[in-house]
Amino acid sequence: MRVKRFVGDTVAETMGKVKKELGADAVILQTRQFKEGGVLGLFGKHKVEVMAAIEEEPVSKEQAPVKSLYPGNPYGVRKESPLPMERPAYAPGKGAEPLALEKTPRVEVTTPKGAELNALEAELQSMRKLLESMNRQIEGLDGEQSVWPVPLQKWADLLKERGINPKLIKRILRSVQQNVREEDWGEDHRVRACLKETIRRICSNTAAIQPGVRKPRIVALVGPTGVGKTTTIGKLAAGFSIVDKRRVALITADTYRVAAVEQLKTFGEIIGVPVDVVMTPSGLREAIQRHEDKELIFIDTAGRSPHHDLHMSELKAFLEKAQPELTMLVMSAATQAADLARIYERFEPLTTHLIFTKLDETMGGGTILNLLERTDLPVAYITNGQNVPDDIEVATPERLTRYILGEGDRRE
């Protein structure tokens, strides 16, 4: 085995050196960044170091070299005593027939024995397992792998740009390494298909709203401020009442924002749906009872900060009176990953389904995937604009996957 250190200014440059000298079969042992030059650690230039190794190919039995009896002479005979040519030996007498051929001296050839080859192969196999173990340990130090084989590096960069966390990137690309042959890693369509299938499995839990049969189905929308709950509830009501011809009622408990009440009343007038405004949990229960003839009742709640305990307590009081069958947590896909996780943690005990809004306002759809990887709650809807009722879609694994990979504008 040959181990060598490579240094470059960037990851791509350094990995290019590895591939050029050691080939595509090189094993990455270690990667690190360091500064070179400067004074007391300042003003140094950033460098990338990669330790790589390549296994030396064992000599096969068919290609075993001939061991010369005399070094420097490939034919294995003395230079001062050239090998005599075969010639007939004649008996004495005129016209005698040849009696026999003189035998040519036998040249001895030695090859590695079977036992030696087996021992060599066993040693190489042991070293290979050791290197694989070292790779796993190195990758596990920080939970991520910063350098990938050249054909896969661009996909790692794409997933990172989409906002997917390093741990999940490693899981996705490991799936590619396991399910796509190495010689096909340069085939973009094969790699992309594997990426999409892995992401689709993570996004497989989806479920849309179904109207009630013998009694109205009560659906409450909850979430922080500014995520588009009121617009989303208007889209849902319009879709079910105008498109699906269902009997729908709207109730708003968002009396903190006068604009939200007026917005929902306007929606109701346009689509012909009654809108009730309630101030207290008891008033909410009474409004629900007035619409027992409906198939769907949508409740718009006030936006609540996940950091404000009093606001969260008020929301719980409204939900306890309403007793909704479905409570949908509305979150903006444009929210930073850490904030999105915090919002989910605070609202999760109250939630049965998820709705993601504003997918048209972000290039980091991967934050959705980070959350879906850790939750068992189904996704019901996604929204991608302000138009009512057009810019809302029933969530499906395929549609979520396209948005996460930045293909939301493509219809497949």
Coordinates of C-alpha atoms in Angstrom, one line a residue:
M1 CA 0.0 0.0 0.0
R2 CA 1.2 3.5 -0.9
V3 CA 0.2 6.5 1.3
K4 CA 0.8 10.1 0.2
R5 CA 0.0 13.6 1.4
F6 CA -1.5 16.1 -1.0
V7 CA -1.8 19.9 -0.4
G8 CA -3.7 22.5 -2.3
D9 CA -5.5 25.8 -2.0
T10 CA -9.0 24.3 -2.4
V11 CA -10.7 21.0 -1.9
A12 CA -11.3 20.6 -5.6
E13 CA -7.7 21.3 -6.5
T14 CA -6.4 18.9 -3.8
M15 CA -8.8 16.1 -4.8
G16 CA -7.8 16.6 -8.4
K17 CA -4.1 15.9 -7.4
V18 CA -5.2 12.8 -5.6
K19 CA -7.1 11.5 -8.6
K20 CA -4.4 12.4 -11.1
E21 CA -1.6 10.6 -9.2
L22 CA -3.4 7.7 -7.4
G23 CA -6.4 7.2 -9.6
A24 CA -10.1 6.9 -8.8
D25 CA -9.5 3.9 -6.5
A26 CA -7.6 6.0 -3.9
V27 CA -8.9 5.9 -0.3
I28 CA -9.1 9.1 1.6
L29 CA -7.5 8.6 5.0
Q30 CA -7.8 12.1 6.5
T31 CA -8.7 15.7 5.5
R32 CA -8.0 19.0 7.2
Q33 CA -7.6 22.7 6.7
F34 CA -4.7 24.7 7.9
K35 CA -3.0 28.0 7.5
E36 CA 0.4 28.4 5.9
G37 CA 2.7 31.3 6.3
G38 CA 1.8 34.5 8.2
V39 CA 3.0 35.8 11.5
L40 CA 1.9 34.2 14.8
G41 CA -1.0 32.5 13.1
L42 CA -2.2 35.7 11.4
F43 CA -2.4 36.5 7.7
G44 CA -1.7 32.9 6.8
K45 CA -3.1 31.4 3.6
H46 CA -5.7 28.7 3.9
K47 CA -4.6 25.3 2.6
V48 CA -6.3 21.9 2.3
E49 CA -4.5 18.7 3.2
V50 CA -5.6 15.3 2.1
M51 CA -4.0 12.0 3.1
A52 CA -4.7 9.3 0.6
A53 CA -3.7 5.7 -0.1
I54 CA -3.8 3.3 -2.9
E55 CA -3.5 -0.5 -2.7
E56 CA -0.7 -2.1 -4.7
E57 CA -2.1 -4.7 -7.0
P58 CA -0.9 -8.3 -6.1
V59 CA 0.9 -10.3 -8.7
S60 CA -1.4 -12.9 -10.2
K61 CA -0.5 -16.5 -10.8
E62 CA -0.7 -16.2 -14.5
Q63 CA 1.6 -13.2 -14.6
A64 CA 4.3 -14.6 -12.2
P65 CA 7.7 -13.4 -13.3
V66 CA 10.5 -15.9 -14.2
K67 CA 13.2 -15.9 -11.7
S68 CA 16.6 -15.8 -13.4
L69 CA 19.3 -18.2 -12.2
Y70 CA 21.8 -15.5 -13.0
P71 CA 21.0 -11.9 -12.2
G72 CA 21.3 -9.6 -15.2
N73 CA 20.6 -12.4 -17.7
P74 CA 16.9 -12.8 -18.4
Y75 CA 17.4 -16.3 -19.9
G76 CA 18.9 -17.7 -16.8
V77 CA 22.2 -19.1 -18.3
R78 CA 25.9 -18.1 -18.1
K79 CA 27.0 -15.6 -20.7
E80 CA 30.4 -17.4 -21.1
S81 CA 28.6 -20.7 -21.7
P82 CA 25.9 -20.1 -24.3
L83 CA 23.2 -22.7 -24.6
P84 CA 24.2 -25.3 -27.2
M85 CA 21.9 -25.7 -30.2
E86 CA 20.3 -29.1 -30.6
R87 CA 22.1 -31.1 -33.3
P88 CA 22.0 -34.7 -34.5
A89 CA 24.5 -37.2 -33.2
Y90 CA 25.8 -39.6 -35.9
A91 CA 27.4 -43.0 -35.5
P92 CA 30.8 -43.5 -37.1
G93 CA 30.8 -44.5 -40.6
K94 CA 29.8 -43.1 -43.9
G95 CA 26.2 -42.4 -44.5
A96 CA 25.2 -43.2 -41.0
E97 CA 21.7 -42.2 -40.0
P98 CA 21.1 -39.9 -37.0
L99 CA 20.7 -41.9 -33.8
A100 CA 19.3 -39.4 -31.3
L101 CA 19.1 -35.7 -30.3
E102 CA 21.2 -34.3 -27.5
K103 CA 19.0 -33.0 -24.7
T104 CA 18.9 -29.3 -24.1
P105 CA 19.8 -28.3 -20.5
R106 CA 16.6 -27.6 -18.5
V107 CA 16.1 -24.0 -17.3
E108 CA 14.6 -23.9 -13.9
V109 CA 11.6 -21.4 -13.4
T110 CA 10.2 -20.5 -10.0
T111 CA 6.8 -18.9 -9.3
P112 CA 5.1 -17.9 -6.1
K113 CA 3.5 -20.8 -4.4
G114 CA -0.3 -21.0 -3.8
A115 CA 0.1 -20.6 0.0
E116 CA 2.2 -17.4 -0.5
L117 CA -0.5 -15.9 -2.7
N118 CA -3.2 -16.8 -0.3
A119 CA -1.3 -15.2 2.5
L120 CA -0.8 -12.0 0.5
E121 CA -4.4 -11.8 -0.5
A122 CA -5.5 -12.3 3.2
E123 CA -3.1 -9.5 4.3
L124 CA -4.5 -7.1 1.6
Q125 CA -8.1 -7.9 2.7
S126 CA -7.2 -7.2 6.3
M127 CA -5.6 -3.8 5.3
R128 CA -8.7 -2.9 3.3
K129 CA -11.0 -3.5 6.3
L130 CA -8.6 -1.5 8.5
L131 CA -8.8 1.5 6.0
E132 CA -12.6 1.3 5.9
S133 CA -12.7 1.3 9.7
M134 CA -10.4 4.3 9.8
N135 CA -12.6 6.2 7.2
R136 CA -15.7 5.6 9.3
Q137 CA -13.9 6.8 12.5
I138 CA -12.6 9.9 10.8
E139 CA -16.0 10.8 9.4
G140 CA -17.7 10.3 12.7
L141 CA -15.4 12.8 14.5
D142 CA -17.7 15.7 13.5
G143 CA -20.7 13.9 12.1
E144 CA -20.0 14.9 8.5
Q145 CA -17.7 14.3 5.6
S146 CA -16.3 17.4 4.0
V147 CA -14.6 15.8 1.0
W148 CA -16.3 13.3 -1.3
P149 CA -15.1 11.5 -4.4
V150 CA -14.8 14.0 -7.3
P151 CA -18.0 12.8 -9.2
L152 CA -20.1 13.2 -6.0
Q153 CA -18.6 16.4 -4.6
K154 CA -20.9 18.6 -6.8
W155 CA -23.9 16.8 -5.4
A156 CA -22.7 17.4 -1.9
D157 CA -22.4 21.1 -2.7
L158 CA -25.9 21.2 -4.2
L159 CA -27.5 19.6 -1.2
K160 CA -25.6 22.0 1.1
E161 CA -26.8 25.0 -1.0
R162 CA -30.4 23.7 -0.6
G163 CA -30.0 24.0 3.2
I164 CA -29.7 20.3 4.0
N165 CA -27.7 19.6 7.1
P166 CA -24.3 17.7 6.9
K167 CA -25.5 14.6 8.7
L168 CA -28.4 14.2 6.2
I169 CA -26.1 14.9 3.2
K170 CA -23.9 12.1 4.3
R171 CA -26.9 9.7 4.6
I172 CA -28.1 10.7 1.1
L173 CA -24.7 10.3 -0.6
R174 CA -24.0 7.0 1.2
S175 CA -27.2 5.8 -0.4
V176 CA -25.8 6.8 -3.8
Q177 CA -22.5 4.9 -3.1
Q178 CA -24.4 1.8 -2.1
N179 CA -27.0 1.8 -4.9
V180 CA -25.1 3.3 -7.9
R181 CA -22.1 1.6 -9.4
E182 CA -18.9 3.7 -9.0
E183 CA -18.3 3.8 -12.7
D184 CA -21.8 5.4 -13.1
W185 CA -21.2 8.2 -10.6
G186 CA -20.4 10.5 -13.5
E187 CA -23.9 9.8 -15.0
D188 CA -26.0 12.7 -13.6
H189 CA -29.3 11.1 -14.4
R190 CA -28.4 8.0 -12.4
V191 CA -27.2 9.9 -9.4
R192 CA -30.1 12.3 -9.4
A193 CA -32.6 9.5 -9.6
C194 CA -31.0 7.9 -6.5
L195 CA -30.9 11.2 -4.6
K196 CA -34.6 11.8 -5.4
E197 CA -35.6 8.3 -4.3
T198 CA -33.8 8.7 -1.0
I199 CA -35.3 12.1 -0.3
R200 CA -38.8 10.8 -1.4
R201 CA -38.6 8.1 1.3
I202 CA -37.9 10.7 4.0
C203 CA -40.9 12.7 2.7
S204 CA -43.3 9.8 2.4
N205 CA -45.6 10.7 5.2
T206 CA -48.3 12.9 3.7
A207 CA -52.0 13.3 4.3
A208 CA -54.6 15.8 3.1
I209 CA -57.9 17.0 4.7
Q210 CA -61.0 14.9 4.2
P211 CA -64.4 16.5 4.9
G212 CA -66.6 15.1 7.7
V213 CA -69.4 12.8 7.0
R214 CA -72.0 12.8 9.8
K215 CA -70.6 15.9 11.6
P216 CA -68.4 18.8 10.6
R217 CA -64.6 18.2 10.6
I218 CA -63.0 20.9 12.6
V219 CA -59.6 22.0 11.4
A220 CA -57.5 24.6 13.3
L221 CA -54.4 26.3 11.9
V222 CA -51.7 27.3 14.5
G223 CA -48.2 28.7 14.2
P224 CA -46.0 31.7 14.8
T225 CA -46.7 35.2 13.4
G226 CA -46.0 36.1 9.8
V227 CA -46.1 32.6 8.3
G228 CA -49.3 33.1 6.2
K229 CA -52.0 31.3 8.3
T230 CA -54.8 33.6 7.3
T231 CA -54.0 33.4 3.6
T232 CA -53.6 29.7 3.8
I233 CA -57.0 29.2 5.5
G234 CA -58.6 31.4 2.8
K235 CA -57.0 29.1 0.1
L236 CA -58.3 26.0 1.8
A237 CA -61.8 27.4 2.3
A238 CA -62.0 28.5 -1.3
G239 CA -60.7 25.2 -2.7
F240 CA -63.2 23.1 -0.7
S241 CA -66.2 25.4 -1.2
I242 CA -65.8 26.5 -4.8
V243 CA -63.9 23.5 -6.4
D244 CA -65.1 20.6 -4.3
K245 CA -68.6 22.1 -3.6
R246 CA -68.4 21.4 0.2
R247 CA -70.3 23.3 2.9
V248 CA -67.6 25.3 4.7
A249 CA -67.5 27.8 7.6
L250 CA -64.7 30.1 8.8
I251 CA -64.0 31.1 12.4
T252 CA -61.2 33.5 13.4
A253 CA -59.9 33.9 16.9
D254 CA -57.1 36.2 15.6
T255 CA -58.5 39.4 17.2
Y256 CA -54.9 40.7 17.8
R257 CA -54.7 41.8 14.2
V258 CA -57.6 43.8 12.8
A259 CA -56.2 43.3 9.3
A260 CA -56.4 39.5 9.7
V261 CA -60.1 39.7 10.6
E262 CA -60.9 42.0 7.7
Q263 CA -58.9 39.8 5.3
L264 CA -60.8 36.7 6.3
K265 CA -64.2 38.4 6.1
T266 CA -63.3 39.5 2.5
F267 CA -62.4 36.0 1.6
G268 CA -65.7 34.8 3.0
E269 CA -67.7 37.3 1.0
I270 CA -66.0 36.5 -2.2
I271 CA -66.4 32.7 -2.0
G272 CA -69.8 32.8 -0.2
V273 CA -68.6 31.3 3.1
P274 CA -69.8 32.5 6.6
V275 CA -67.2 34.0 8.8
D276 CA -67.5 34.3 12.6
V277 CA -65.2 36.4 14.8
V278 CA -64.7 35.2 18.4
M279 CA -63.0 36.8 21.4
T280 CA -62.9 34.0 24.0
P281 CA -62.6 30.2 24.1
S282 CA -66.3 30.0 25.1
G283 CA -67.2 32.1 22.2
L284 CA -65.3 29.7 19.9
R285 CA -67.3 26.7 21.2
E286 CA -70.6 28.6 20.5
A287 CA -69.5 29.5 17.0
I288 CA -68.7 25.8 16.2
Q289 CA -72.2 24.8 17.4
R290 CA -73.8 27.3 15.1
H291 CA -72.2 25.5 12.1
E292 CA -73.1 21.9 12.9
D293 CA -74.7 21.6 9.4
K294 CA -71.3 22.2 7.7
E295 CA -68.8 19.6 6.4
L296 CA -65.7 21.6 7.3
I297 CA -65.0 24.3 9.9
F298 CA -61.7 26.1 9.6
I299 CA -60.4 28.0 12.7
D300 CA -57.8 30.7 12.2
T301 CA -55.8 31.3 15.4
A302 CA -53.6 34.2 16.4
G303 CA -49.9 33.9 15.6
R304 CA -48.0 32.8 18.7
S305 CA -44.3 33.2 19.6
P306 CA -42.8 29.8 20.6
H307 CA -40.7 31.8 23.1
H308 CA -43.8 33.3 24.9
D309 CA -45.2 30.9 27.5
L310 CA -48.4 33.1 28.1
H311 CA -49.3 33.2 24.4
M312 CA -48.9 29.4 24.2
S313 CA -51.1 29.0 27.2
E314 CA -53.8 31.1 25.6
L315 CA -53.6 29.1 22.4
K316 CA -54.1 25.8 24.4
A317 CA -57.2 27.2 26.1
F318 CA -58.8 28.0 22.6
L319 CA -57.9 24.5 21.3
E320 CA -59.3 22.8 24.4
K321 CA -62.7 24.4 23.8
A322 CA -62.6 23.8 20.0
Q323 CA -61.5 20.1 20.2
P324 CA -60.4 20.1 16.6
E325 CA -59.8 16.8 14.8
L326 CA -56.9 18.2 12.9
T327 CA -54.5 20.9 14.2
M328 CA -52.2 22.0 11.4
L329 CA -48.9 23.7 12.3
V330 CA -48.2 26.3 9.6
M331 CA -44.5 27.1 9.1
S332 CA -42.6 29.2 6.6
A333 CA -40.0 27.3 4.5
A334 CA -38.0 30.6 4.5
T335 CA -37.4 30.3 8.2
Q336 CA -33.9 29.5 9.3
A337 CA -33.3 25.8 10.2
A338 CA -32.6 26.5 13.9
D339 CA -35.7 28.6 14.3
L340 CA -37.8 26.1 12.4
A341 CA -36.7 23.4 14.8
R342 CA -37.5 25.5 17.8
I343 CA -41.0 26.3 16.4
Y344 CA -41.7 22.7 15.8
E345 CA -40.6 21.7 19.3
R346 CA -43.0 24.1 21.0
F347 CA -46.0 23.5 18.8
E348 CA -45.6 19.7 18.3
P349 CA -47.6 18.6 21.4
L350 CA -50.6 20.5 19.9
T351 CA -50.1 19.4 16.3
T352 CA -51.4 16.6 14.1
H353 CA -50.3 17.8 10.6
L354 CA -47.8 20.2 9.0
I355 CA -48.2 22.9 6.4
F356 CA -45.2 24.6 4.8
T357 CA -45.7 28.0 3.2
K358 CA -43.6 30.5 1.1
L359 CA -41.7 27.9 -0.8
D360 CA -41.4 30.5 -3.6
E361 CA -39.5 32.8 -1.3
T362 CA -36.5 30.6 -0.5
M363 CA -33.7 28.7 -2.2
G364 CA -33.2 26.6 0.9
G365 CA -36.0 24.1 0.6
G366 CA -33.7 21.6 2.3
T367 CA -34.7 23.0 5.7
I368 CA -38.0 21.1 5.2
L369 CA -36.1 17.9 4.8
N370 CA -34.1 18.5 8.0
L371 CA -37.4 18.7 9.9
L372 CA -39.2 15.8 8.2
E373 CA -36.2 13.5 9.0
R374 CA -37.0 13.9 12.7
T375 CA -40.8 13.9 12.8
D376 CA -43.6 11.4 12.4
L377 CA -46.2 14.1 11.6
P378 CA -47.6 14.0 8.1
V379 CA -47.4 17.0 5.7
A380 CA -50.8 18.1 4.5
Y381 CA -50.2 21.1 2.1
I382 CA -47.5 23.3 0.7
T383 CA -48.0 26.9 -0.6
N384 CA -45.9 28.8 -3.1
G385 CA -47.5 32.2 -3.6
Q386 CA -50.2 34.7 -2.6
N387 CA -52.9 33.8 -5.2
V388 CA -56.1 32.4 -3.7
P389 CA -57.0 29.6 -4.2
D390 CA -54.3 28.7 -6.8
D391 CA -51.0 28.8 -4.9
I392 CA -51.6 25.8 -2.7
E393 CA -51.0 22.1 -3.4
V394 CA -51.7 18.9 -1.6
A395 CA -48.4 17.6 -0.3
T396 CA -47.1 14.4 -1.9
P397 CA -43.7 12.8 -1.5
E398 CA -42.8 13.6 -5.2
R399 CA -43.8 17.2 -5.0
L400 CA -41.9 17.7 -1.7
T401 CA -38.9 16.1 -3.2
R402 CA -38.9 18.4 -6.3
Y403 CA -39.2 21.5 -4.1
I404 CA -36.4 20.4 -1.8
L405 CA -34.1 19.9 -4.8
G406 CA -35.1 23.2 -6.4
E407 CA -37.3 21.7 -9.1
G408 CA -40.5 23.2 -7.8
D409 CA -41.2 24.9 -11.2
R410 CA -40.9 21.7 -13.2
R411 CA -43.9 19.5 -13.8
E412 CA -42.9 15.9 -14.2

